[in-house]
XYZ file of C-alpha atoms in Angstrom:
552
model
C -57.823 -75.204 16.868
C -59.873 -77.731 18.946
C -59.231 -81.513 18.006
C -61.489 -83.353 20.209
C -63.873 -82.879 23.425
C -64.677 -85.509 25.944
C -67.627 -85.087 28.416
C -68.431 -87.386 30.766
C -71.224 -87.044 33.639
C -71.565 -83.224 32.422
C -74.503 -81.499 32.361
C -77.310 -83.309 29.723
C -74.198 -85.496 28.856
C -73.271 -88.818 30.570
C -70.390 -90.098 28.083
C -69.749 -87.955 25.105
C -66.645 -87.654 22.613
C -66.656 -85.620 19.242
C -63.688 -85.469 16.544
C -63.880 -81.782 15.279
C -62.444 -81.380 11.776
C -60.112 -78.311 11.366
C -62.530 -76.552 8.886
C -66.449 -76.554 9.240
C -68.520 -78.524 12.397
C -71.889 -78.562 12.033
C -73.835 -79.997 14.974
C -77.838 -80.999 14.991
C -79.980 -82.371 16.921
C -83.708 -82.465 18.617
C -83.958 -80.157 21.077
C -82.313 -81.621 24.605
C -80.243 -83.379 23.381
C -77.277 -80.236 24.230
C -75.963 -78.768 20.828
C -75.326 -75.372 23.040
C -74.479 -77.256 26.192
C -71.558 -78.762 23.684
C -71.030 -75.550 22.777
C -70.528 -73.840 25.769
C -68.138 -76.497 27.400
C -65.479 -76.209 24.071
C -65.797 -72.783 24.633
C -65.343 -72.518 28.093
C -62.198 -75.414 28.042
C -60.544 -72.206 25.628
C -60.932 -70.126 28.621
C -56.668 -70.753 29.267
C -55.784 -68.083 26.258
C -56.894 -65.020 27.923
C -55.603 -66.242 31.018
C -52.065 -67.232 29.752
C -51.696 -64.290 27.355
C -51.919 -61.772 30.120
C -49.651 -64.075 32.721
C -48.018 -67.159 31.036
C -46.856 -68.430 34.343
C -50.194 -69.372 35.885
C -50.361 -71.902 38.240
C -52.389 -74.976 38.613
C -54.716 -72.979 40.966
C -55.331 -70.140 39.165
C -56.075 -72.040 36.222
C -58.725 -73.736 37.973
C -60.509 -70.402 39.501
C -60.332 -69.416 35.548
C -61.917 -72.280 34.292
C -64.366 -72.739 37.128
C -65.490 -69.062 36.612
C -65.842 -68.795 33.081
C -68.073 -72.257 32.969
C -70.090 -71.023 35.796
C -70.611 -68.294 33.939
C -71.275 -69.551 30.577
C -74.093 -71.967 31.992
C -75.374 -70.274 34.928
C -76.282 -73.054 37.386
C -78.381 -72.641 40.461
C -77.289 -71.153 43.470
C -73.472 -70.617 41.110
C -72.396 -73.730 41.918
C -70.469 -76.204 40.036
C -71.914 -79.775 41.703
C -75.241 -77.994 39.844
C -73.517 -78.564 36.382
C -73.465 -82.650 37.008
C -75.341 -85.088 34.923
C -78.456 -86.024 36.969
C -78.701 -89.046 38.355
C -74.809 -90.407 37.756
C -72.837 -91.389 40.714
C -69.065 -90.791 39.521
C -67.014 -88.169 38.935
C -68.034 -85.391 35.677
C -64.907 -85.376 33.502
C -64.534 -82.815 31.148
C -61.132 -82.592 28.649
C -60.471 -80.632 24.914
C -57.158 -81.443 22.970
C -56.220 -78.744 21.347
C -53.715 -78.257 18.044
C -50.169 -78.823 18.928
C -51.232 -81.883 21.251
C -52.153 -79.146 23.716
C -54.360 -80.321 26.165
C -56.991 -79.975 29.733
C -58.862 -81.653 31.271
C -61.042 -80.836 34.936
C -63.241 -82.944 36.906
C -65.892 -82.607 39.856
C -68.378 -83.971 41.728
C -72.026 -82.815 42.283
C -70.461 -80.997 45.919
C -67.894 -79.303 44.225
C -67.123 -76.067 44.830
C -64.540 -75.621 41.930
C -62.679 -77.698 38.691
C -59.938 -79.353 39.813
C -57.494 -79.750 37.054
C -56.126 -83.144 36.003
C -54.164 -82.574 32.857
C -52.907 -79.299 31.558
C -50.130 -80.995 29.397
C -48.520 -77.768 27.135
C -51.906 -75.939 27.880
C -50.261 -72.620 28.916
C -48.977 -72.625 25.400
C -52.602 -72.449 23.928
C -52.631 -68.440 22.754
C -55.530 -68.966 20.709
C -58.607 -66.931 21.668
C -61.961 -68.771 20.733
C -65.669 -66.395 20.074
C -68.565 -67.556 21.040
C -71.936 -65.990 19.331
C -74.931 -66.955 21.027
C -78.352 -67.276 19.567
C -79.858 -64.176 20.087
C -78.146 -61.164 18.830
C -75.847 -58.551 20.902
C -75.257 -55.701 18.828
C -78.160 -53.885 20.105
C -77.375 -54.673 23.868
C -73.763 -53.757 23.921
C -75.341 -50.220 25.054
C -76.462 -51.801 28.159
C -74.052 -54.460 28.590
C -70.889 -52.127 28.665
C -71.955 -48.483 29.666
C -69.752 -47.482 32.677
C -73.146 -46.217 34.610
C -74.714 -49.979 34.366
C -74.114 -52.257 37.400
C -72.173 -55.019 36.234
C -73.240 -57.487 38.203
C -77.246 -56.921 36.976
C -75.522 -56.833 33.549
C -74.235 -60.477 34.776
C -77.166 -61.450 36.762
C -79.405 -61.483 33.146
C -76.533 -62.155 30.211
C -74.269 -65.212 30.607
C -71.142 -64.983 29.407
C -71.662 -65.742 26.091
C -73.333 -62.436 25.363
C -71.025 -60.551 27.828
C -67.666 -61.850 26.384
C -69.396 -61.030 22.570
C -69.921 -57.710 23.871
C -66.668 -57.088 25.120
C -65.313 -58.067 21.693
C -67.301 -56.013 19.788
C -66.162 -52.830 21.185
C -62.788 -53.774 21.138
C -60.402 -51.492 19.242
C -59.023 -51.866 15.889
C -61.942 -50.861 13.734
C -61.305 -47.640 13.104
C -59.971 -47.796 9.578
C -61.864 -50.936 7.651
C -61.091 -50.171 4.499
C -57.593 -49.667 4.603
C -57.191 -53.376 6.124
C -59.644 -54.470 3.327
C -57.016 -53.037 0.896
C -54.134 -54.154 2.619
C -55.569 -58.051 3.134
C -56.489 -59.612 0.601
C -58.715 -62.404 2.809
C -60.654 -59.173 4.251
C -60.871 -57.779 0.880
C -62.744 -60.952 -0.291
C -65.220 -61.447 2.688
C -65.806 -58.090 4.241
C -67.574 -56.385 1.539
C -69.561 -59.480 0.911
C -70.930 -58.911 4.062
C -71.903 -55.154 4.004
C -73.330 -55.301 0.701
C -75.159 -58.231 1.871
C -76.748 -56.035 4.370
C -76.917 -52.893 2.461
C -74.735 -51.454 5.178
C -72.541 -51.405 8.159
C -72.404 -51.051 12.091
C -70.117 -48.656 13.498
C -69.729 -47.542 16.887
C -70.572 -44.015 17.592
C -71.052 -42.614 21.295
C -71.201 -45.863 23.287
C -73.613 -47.450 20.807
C -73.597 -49.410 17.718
C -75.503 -47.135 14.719
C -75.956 -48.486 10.712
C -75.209 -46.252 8.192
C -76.846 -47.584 4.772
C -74.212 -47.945 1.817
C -71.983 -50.283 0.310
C -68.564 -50.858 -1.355
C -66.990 -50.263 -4.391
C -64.055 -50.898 -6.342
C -63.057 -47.830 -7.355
C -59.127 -46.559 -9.476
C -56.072 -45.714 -6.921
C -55.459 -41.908 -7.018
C -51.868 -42.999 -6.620
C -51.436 -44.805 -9.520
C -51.181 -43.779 -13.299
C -52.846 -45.141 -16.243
C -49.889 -46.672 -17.642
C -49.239 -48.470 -14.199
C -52.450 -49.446 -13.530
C -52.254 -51.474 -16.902
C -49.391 -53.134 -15.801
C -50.802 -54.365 -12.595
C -55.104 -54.389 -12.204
C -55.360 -55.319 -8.535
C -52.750 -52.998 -7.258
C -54.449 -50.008 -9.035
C -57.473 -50.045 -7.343
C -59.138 -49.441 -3.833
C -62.122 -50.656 -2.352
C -64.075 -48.224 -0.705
C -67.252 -47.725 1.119
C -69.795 -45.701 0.117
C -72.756 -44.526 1.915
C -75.893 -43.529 0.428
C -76.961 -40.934 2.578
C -75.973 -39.434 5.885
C -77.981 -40.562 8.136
C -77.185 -43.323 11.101
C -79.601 -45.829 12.172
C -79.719 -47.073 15.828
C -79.127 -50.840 15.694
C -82.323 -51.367 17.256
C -84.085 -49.933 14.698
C -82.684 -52.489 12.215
C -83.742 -56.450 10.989
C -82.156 -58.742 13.469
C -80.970 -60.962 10.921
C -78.942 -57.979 9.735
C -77.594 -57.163 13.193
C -76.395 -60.847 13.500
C -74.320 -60.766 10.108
C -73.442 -57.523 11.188
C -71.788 -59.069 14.454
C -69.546 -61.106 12.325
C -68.667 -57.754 10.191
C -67.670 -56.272 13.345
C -65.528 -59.364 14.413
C -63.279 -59.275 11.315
C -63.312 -55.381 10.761
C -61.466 -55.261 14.288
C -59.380 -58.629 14.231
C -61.835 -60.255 16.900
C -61.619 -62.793 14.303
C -58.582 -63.519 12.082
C -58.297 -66.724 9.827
C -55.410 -68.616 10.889
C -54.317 -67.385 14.133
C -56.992 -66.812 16.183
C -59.340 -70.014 18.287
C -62.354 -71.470 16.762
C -65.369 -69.847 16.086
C -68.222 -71.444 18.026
C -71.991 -69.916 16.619
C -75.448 -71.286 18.453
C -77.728 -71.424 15.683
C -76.446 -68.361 13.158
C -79.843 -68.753 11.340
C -81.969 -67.842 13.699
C -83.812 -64.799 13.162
C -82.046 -64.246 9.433
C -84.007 -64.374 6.119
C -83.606 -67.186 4.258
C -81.991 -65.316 1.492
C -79.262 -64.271 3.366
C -78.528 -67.796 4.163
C -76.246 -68.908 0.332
C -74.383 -66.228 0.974
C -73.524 -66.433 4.808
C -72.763 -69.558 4.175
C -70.027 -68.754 1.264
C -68.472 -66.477 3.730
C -67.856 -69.189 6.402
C -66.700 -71.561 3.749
C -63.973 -68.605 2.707
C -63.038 -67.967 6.189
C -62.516 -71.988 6.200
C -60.371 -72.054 3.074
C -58.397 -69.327 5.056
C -57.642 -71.252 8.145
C -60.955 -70.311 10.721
C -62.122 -73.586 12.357
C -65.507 -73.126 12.151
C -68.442 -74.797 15.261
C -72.000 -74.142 14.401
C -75.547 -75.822 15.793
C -78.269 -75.161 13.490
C -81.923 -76.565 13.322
C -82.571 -75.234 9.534
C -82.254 -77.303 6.876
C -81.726 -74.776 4.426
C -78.702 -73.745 6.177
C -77.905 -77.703 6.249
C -78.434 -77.734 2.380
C -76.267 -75.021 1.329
C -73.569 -75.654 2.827
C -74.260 -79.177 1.291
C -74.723 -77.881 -1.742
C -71.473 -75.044 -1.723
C -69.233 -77.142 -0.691
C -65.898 -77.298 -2.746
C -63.796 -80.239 -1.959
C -61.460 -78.791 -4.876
C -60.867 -75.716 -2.891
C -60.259 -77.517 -0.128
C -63.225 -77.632 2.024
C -64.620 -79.999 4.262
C -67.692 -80.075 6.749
C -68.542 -82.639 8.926
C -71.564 -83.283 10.300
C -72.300 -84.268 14.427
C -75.838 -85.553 14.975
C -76.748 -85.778 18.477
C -79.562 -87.817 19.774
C -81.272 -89.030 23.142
C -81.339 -92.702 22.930
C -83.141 -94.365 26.545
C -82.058 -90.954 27.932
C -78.326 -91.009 26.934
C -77.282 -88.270 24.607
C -75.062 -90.172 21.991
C -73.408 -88.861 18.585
C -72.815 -89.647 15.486
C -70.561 -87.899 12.843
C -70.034 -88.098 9.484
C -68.436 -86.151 6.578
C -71.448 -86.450 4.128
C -74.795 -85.023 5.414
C -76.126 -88.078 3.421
C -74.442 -90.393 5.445
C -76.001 -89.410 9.064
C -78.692 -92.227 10.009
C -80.311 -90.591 12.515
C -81.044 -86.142 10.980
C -83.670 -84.954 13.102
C -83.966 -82.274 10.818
C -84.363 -84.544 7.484
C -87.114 -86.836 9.500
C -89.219 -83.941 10.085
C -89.115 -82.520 6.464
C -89.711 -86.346 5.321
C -93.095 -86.034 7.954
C -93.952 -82.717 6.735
C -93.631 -84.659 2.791
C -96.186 -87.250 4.407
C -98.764 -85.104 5.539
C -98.540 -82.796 2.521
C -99.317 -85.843 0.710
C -101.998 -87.570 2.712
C -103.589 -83.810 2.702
C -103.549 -84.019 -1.208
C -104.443 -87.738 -1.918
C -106.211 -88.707 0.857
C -106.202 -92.476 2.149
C -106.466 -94.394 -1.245
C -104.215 -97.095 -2.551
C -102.661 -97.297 -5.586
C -100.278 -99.473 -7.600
C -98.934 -100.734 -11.187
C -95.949 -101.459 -13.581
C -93.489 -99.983 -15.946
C -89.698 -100.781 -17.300
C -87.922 -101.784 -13.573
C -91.010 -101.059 -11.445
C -93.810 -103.252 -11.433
C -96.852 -101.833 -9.619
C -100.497 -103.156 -9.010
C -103.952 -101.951 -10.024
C -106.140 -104.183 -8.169
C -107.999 -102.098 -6.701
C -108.691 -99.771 -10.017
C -111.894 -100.205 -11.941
C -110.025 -99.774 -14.792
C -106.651 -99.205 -15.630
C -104.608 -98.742 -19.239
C -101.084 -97.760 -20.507
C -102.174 -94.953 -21.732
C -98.553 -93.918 -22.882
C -99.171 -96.522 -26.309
C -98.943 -95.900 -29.479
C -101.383 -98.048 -30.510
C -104.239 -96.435 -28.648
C -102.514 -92.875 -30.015
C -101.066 -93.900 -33.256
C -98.777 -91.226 -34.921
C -100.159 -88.504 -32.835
C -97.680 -86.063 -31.017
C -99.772 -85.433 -28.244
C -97.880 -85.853 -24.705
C -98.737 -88.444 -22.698
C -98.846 -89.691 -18.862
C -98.172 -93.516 -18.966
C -100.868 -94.560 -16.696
C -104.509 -93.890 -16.276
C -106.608 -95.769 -13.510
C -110.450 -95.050 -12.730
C -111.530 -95.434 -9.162
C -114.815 -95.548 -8.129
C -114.501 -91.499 -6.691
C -111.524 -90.554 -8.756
C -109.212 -90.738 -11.847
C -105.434 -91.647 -11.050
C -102.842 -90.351 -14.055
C -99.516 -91.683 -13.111
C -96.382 -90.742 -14.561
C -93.428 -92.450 -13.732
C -89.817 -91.481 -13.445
C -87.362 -94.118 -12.933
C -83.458 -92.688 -12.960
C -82.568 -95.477 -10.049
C -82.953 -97.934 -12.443
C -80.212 -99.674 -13.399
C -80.241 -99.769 -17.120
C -80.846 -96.331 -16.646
C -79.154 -94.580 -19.853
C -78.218 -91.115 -18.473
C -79.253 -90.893 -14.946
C -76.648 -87.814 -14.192
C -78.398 -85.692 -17.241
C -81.832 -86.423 -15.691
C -80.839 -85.265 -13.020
C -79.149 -81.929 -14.483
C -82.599 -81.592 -15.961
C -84.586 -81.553 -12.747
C -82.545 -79.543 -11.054
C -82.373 -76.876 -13.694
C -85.994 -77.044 -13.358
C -86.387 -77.960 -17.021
C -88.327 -81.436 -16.336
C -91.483 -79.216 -14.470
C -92.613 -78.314 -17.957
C -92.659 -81.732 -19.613
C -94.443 -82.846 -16.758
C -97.034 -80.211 -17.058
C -97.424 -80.842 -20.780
C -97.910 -84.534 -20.059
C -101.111 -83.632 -17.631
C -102.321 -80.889 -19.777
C -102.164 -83.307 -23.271
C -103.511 -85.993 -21.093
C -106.119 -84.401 -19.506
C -107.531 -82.502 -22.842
C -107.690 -86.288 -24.518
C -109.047 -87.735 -21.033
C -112.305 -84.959 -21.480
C -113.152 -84.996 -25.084
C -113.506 -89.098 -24.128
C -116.368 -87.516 -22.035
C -114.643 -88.657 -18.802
C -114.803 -85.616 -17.328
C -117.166 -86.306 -14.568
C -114.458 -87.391 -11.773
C -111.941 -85.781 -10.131
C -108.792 -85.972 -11.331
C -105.034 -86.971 -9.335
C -102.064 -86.494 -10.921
C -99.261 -88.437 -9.402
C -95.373 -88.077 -10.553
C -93.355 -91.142 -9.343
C -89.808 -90.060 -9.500
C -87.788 -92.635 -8.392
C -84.308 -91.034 -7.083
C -82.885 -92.082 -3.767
C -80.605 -89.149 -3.415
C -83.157 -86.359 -3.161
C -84.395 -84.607 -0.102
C -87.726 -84.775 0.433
C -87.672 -81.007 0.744
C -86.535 -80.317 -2.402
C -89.173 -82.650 -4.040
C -92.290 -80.404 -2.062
C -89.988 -77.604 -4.144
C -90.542 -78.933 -7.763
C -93.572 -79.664 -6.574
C -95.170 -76.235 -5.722
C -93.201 -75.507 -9.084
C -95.458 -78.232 -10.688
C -98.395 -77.167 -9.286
C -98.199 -73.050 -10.519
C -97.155 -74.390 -13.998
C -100.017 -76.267 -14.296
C -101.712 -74.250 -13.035
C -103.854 -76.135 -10.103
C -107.022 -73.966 -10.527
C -108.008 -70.180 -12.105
C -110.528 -68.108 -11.393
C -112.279 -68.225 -14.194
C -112.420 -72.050 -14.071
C -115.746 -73.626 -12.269
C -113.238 -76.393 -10.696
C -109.617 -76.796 -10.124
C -107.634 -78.563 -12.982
C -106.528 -81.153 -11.137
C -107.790 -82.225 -7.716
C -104.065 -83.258 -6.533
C -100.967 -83.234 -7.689
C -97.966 -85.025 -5.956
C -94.452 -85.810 -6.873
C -93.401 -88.862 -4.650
C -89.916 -90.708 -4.452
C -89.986 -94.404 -4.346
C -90.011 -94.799 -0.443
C -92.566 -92.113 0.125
C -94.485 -94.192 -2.116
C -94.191 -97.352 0.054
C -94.867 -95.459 3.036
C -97.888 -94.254 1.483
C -99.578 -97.184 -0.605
C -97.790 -100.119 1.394
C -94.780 -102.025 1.089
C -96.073 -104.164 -1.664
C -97.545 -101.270 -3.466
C -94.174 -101.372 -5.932
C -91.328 -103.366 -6.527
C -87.948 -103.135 -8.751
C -88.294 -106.672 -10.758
C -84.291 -106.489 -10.914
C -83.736 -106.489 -7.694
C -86.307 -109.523 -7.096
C -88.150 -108.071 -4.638
C-alpha cells in the first residue's frame, strides 16, 4: 500500500503532496493539470518489488538504474533522458519520494542534466514485496499479440508502447489462469467478483495461440456432483459449484470485440491469474477506466472495485466522467467499510496544486461538476431565453416587476372547492406566459425535507409536476389566454443536488408532459426548466430571490 507521494520540480509538478487512503483514490482534474503524470510517478516509485523479489540484496546503485529505467520508460522523455522529466522553468533540484505501508520508504532526486535518479532515502524499501498494476487508458488486450510475440522486435515494441502498456501486457499473459473456476470455488472473494465481471460482459478472454480470443457465455451456480442431497441440506454453499458456461463454440478475436468490454475484460484477466490479489498484492493504479466503456457498465464496475476495496485492494483511479464520479458517490457503504477520497488537481497561476477530501461534496474546486453546472446554464438560456423573472412564496420571496400581470394562482379563492391541480404562480409578459411552481425543501420549517427528497429521487414527484402544468394549462385556455407562449418553470430549491441530475428529472419532466405531439399544431409548452435556487440567481440576478429567514 502507498501512504503518501511527494513531487517536487517533477514533470507538470513544482510542489505536490497527496495522502492516499488505503481503500479507493479518485483523482480529477482539467486536463494539464497531470492526473496520469501522478500516476505514473506512484507507479514507477513501486518499481523496488520486482527488483527486490528477484535479488533482495540490491544495492544503492542498482536500485537507482531500476528506478531510473522504469520512469524513463513510463514517461518517455526526449532524447531518454531524465534532466527531460524536470519541471520547466525551476532552478532546484526535482525531488520525488512515496512512503509506503510499514513506514517503508524512497525517495530520488535530479537535476535537468541528469543522467540517472540518485537515491536519497531507501529506509526498509528492500522490504517492499508488493507488486503495483498499472492500466493505462487505452486498452491492451488486443495488442498483447504484438507486444509479446517472440518474432516482434522489442525495442519497436518499446519505441511505440511505454511501459505502462508493456508491463500490462506482460501481466496478462502471465500464468496461473488456466483453471478459473476452480479458484472461483475455492475463494470465496473470486467467487463474488469474477463472475460479476463475465456476466457483465456476456463472456470471457482466454488466451489461445499467442492471442487473447472471447468466447460468449456466462456462469452459473450449479449442485456439486460430490455431494448428496442430504448433505447439501446441511450445508448450501458447500454443495454447489460455479461454473462457466458458454453458449456456443465459437472464439472471437479480441479485436473483433467492444473496447469497453476488452477493458473490463483486462481486469478479469488480472484476478483470474493472481496479477491482482486483494490484500497482498501493490495498489492498483487505472488512467481513466471509463474511457471507451458504456455507461451501463459503469454501476457495476464500480461495485466490483468497491468489493475488491472491502477485501484489502488499494485502489488509484483518474477519471473525467461524472457518472463514474456519481456512482461511486452514490454506492458507497461506509457500513461495509468503505471509503473514497477524492484528489482534485488544479492549475492555479501555472502551479498544479491539490485538494482532497473524503466527500465529493466537499471539493471546492470539481472541474467536472463546473462543467455540468455550465452545460445546466446553457440548457437553460437555450430554453428560456434572456428574460427576467421573480416573485414570492412561504421562505422565498421573489419579484414580478417586470410582469404585466402576475397572480397566486395556487388560491382557493380564485378555485374554490375545485380539485383541479395547480402551479402557484402565473405571470404574463408582454411575449410570454410564466407558470412557476415552486419547491422549497431548504427551507427551514421545512416539515419532511428527507421524504421529499425520497420522492424525487424515486421519480414519483415528475408526475405531480406534470399534473400541475397540465390542470393549469387546461384552466389557463378555456380563460381564452391561449394566444402566448407558454414557460413552465419548476423552482426546486435543494442545495445538495447535482446539477446533472436535475437536467435528468428534467428530460423526465419534459416526456411526461409531453413537450409537443404530432398531432398537435404547437408544442404544449414552449419551455420547461427545473432550476435549483443558485441556478436561479445566476440566471435572473442576484436579487431575483431571497430566503426572508435568512434576511437577505
Amino acid at each position: 500500500m502507498i501512504k503518501n507521494l511527494e513531487l517536487k520540480n517533477f514533470t507538470a509538478f513544482s510542489d505536490l503532496k497527496i495522502d492516499f487512503h488505503p481503500k479507493i483514490n479518485v483523482i480529477i482534474g482539467e486536463n494539464g493539470t497531470g492526473k496520469t503524470h501522478l500516476l505514473k510517478a506512484a507507479y514507477g516509485l513501486c518499481a523496488g518489488a520486482p527488483l527486490f523479489k528477484n535479488k533482495p540484496n540490491a544495492n544503492t546503485d542498482e536500485l537507482e538504474v531500476a528506478l531510473t529505467k522504469k520512469l524513463l520508460r513510463l514517461f518517455m522523455p526526449l532524447d531518454d533522458k531524465v534532466g527531460k522529466m524536470h519541471h520547466q522553468g525551476a532552478t532546484d533540484q526535482a525531488h520525488l519520494s512515496a512512503r509506503f505501508a510499514g513506514e517503508k520508504k524512497v525517495a530520488a532526486t535530479f537535476f535537468n542534466n541528469s543522467k540517472a535518479l540518485a537515491i536519497q532515502d531507501r529506509d526498509s524499501y528492500n522490504q517492499y514485496l508488493a507488486e503495483a498494476v498499472f492500466i493505462p487508458t487505452k486498452e491492451v488486450l488486443s495488442l498483447v499479440k504484438g507486444m509479446t510475440d517472440k518474432n516482434y522486435d522489442q525495442a519497436t515494441v518499446e519505441l511505440i508502447f511505454d511501459d505502462g502498456y508493456v508491463d500490462l501486457a506482460r501481466s496478462l499473459i502471465k500464468a496461473g489462469h488456466d483453471d478459473t473456476d476452480s479458484k472461483i470455488n475455492l475463494d470465496p472473494r473470486m467467487g463474488a467478483i469474477i463472475p460479476q465481471l463475465v456476466n457483465l460482459i456476456g463472456g470471457r478472454y482466454q488466451w489461445e495461440n499467442g492471442a487473447f480470443c472471447f468466447q460468449a457465455g456466462r456462469y452459473v451456480e450449479k449442485n456439486s456432483p460430490k455431494r448428496t442431497k442430504a448433505k447439501a441440506a446441511q450445508m448450501y454453499q458447500d454443495s454447489t459449484v460455479t461454473e462457466f458456461l458458454p453458449t456456443d463454440g465459437h472464439l472471437y478475436s479480441s479485436g473483433m470485440t467492444a473496447e469497453g468490454y476488452r477493458k473490463v475484460g483486462v481486469l478479469h484477466r488480472l484476478l483470474s491469474n493472481g496479477t491482482i490479489t486483494p490484500g497482498s498484492s501493490g495498489p492498483l493504479f487505472w488512467d481513466e477506466p471509463e474511457s471507451n466503456m458504456n455507461p451501463k457498465l459503469m454501476k457495476l464496475l464500480v461495485q466490483i472495485l468497491l468489493e475488491l476495496s472491502r477485501n484489502g485492494q488499494q485502489i488509484v483511479l483518474a477519471t473525467h466522467d461524472y457518472v463514474l464520479l456519481k456512482w461511486f458517490d452514490l454506492l458507497v457503504r461506509p457500513g461495509k467499510g468503505d471509503h473514497i477520497r477524492f484528489h482534485a488537481l488544479m492549475n492555479n497561476c501555472d502551479q498544479v496544486t491539490i485538494q482532497s477530501a473524503d466527500n465529493y461534496k466537499d471539493l471546492n474546486n470539481n472541474a467536472i461538476a463546473n462543467t455540468f453546472s455550465d452545460l445546466y446554464d446553457e440548457e437553460i438560456r437555450r430554453s428560456l431565453g434572456e428574460w427576467m423573472t421573480v416573485y414570492a412564496e412561504d421562505d422565498l420571496e421573489f419579484d414580478f416587476s417586470d410582469a404585466l400581470k402576475a397572480i397566486r394562482f395556487d388560491d382557493n379563492a380564485l378555485h374554490g372547492q375545485s380539485t383541479m391541480k395547480r402551479v402557484d404562480f402565473i405571470a404574463e409578459y408582454a411575449s410570454r406566459y410564466v407558470f412557476l411552481e415552486v419547491k422549497d425543501p431548504d427551507n427551514p420549517a421545512a416539515a419532511n425535507p428527507e421524504a421529499f427528497r425520497q420522492k424525487l429521487l424515486s421519480g414519483n414527484l415528475i408526475p405531480d409536476l406534470a399534473s400541475k402544468y397540465r390542470d393549469s394549462f387546461w384552466f389557463h385556455t378555456l380563460c381564452g389566454k391561449a394566444e402566448k407562449p407558454i414557460h413552465y418553470i419548476v423552482l426546486l430549491s435543494m442545495e445538495s443536488l447535482d446539477p446533472a441530475l436535475l437536467l435528468t428529472k428534467q428530460d423526465q419532466l419534459h416526456r411526461c408532459l409531453p413537450m409537443s405531439h404530432r398531432d398537435w399544431s404547437k408544442p404544449f409548452a414552449q419551455a420547461c426548466v427545473i432550476l435549483n435556487l443558485e441556478q436561479y440567481k445566476r440566471q435572473f440576478g442576484a436579487h431575483a430571490v431571497r430566503r426572508k429567514s435568512a434576511g437577505a
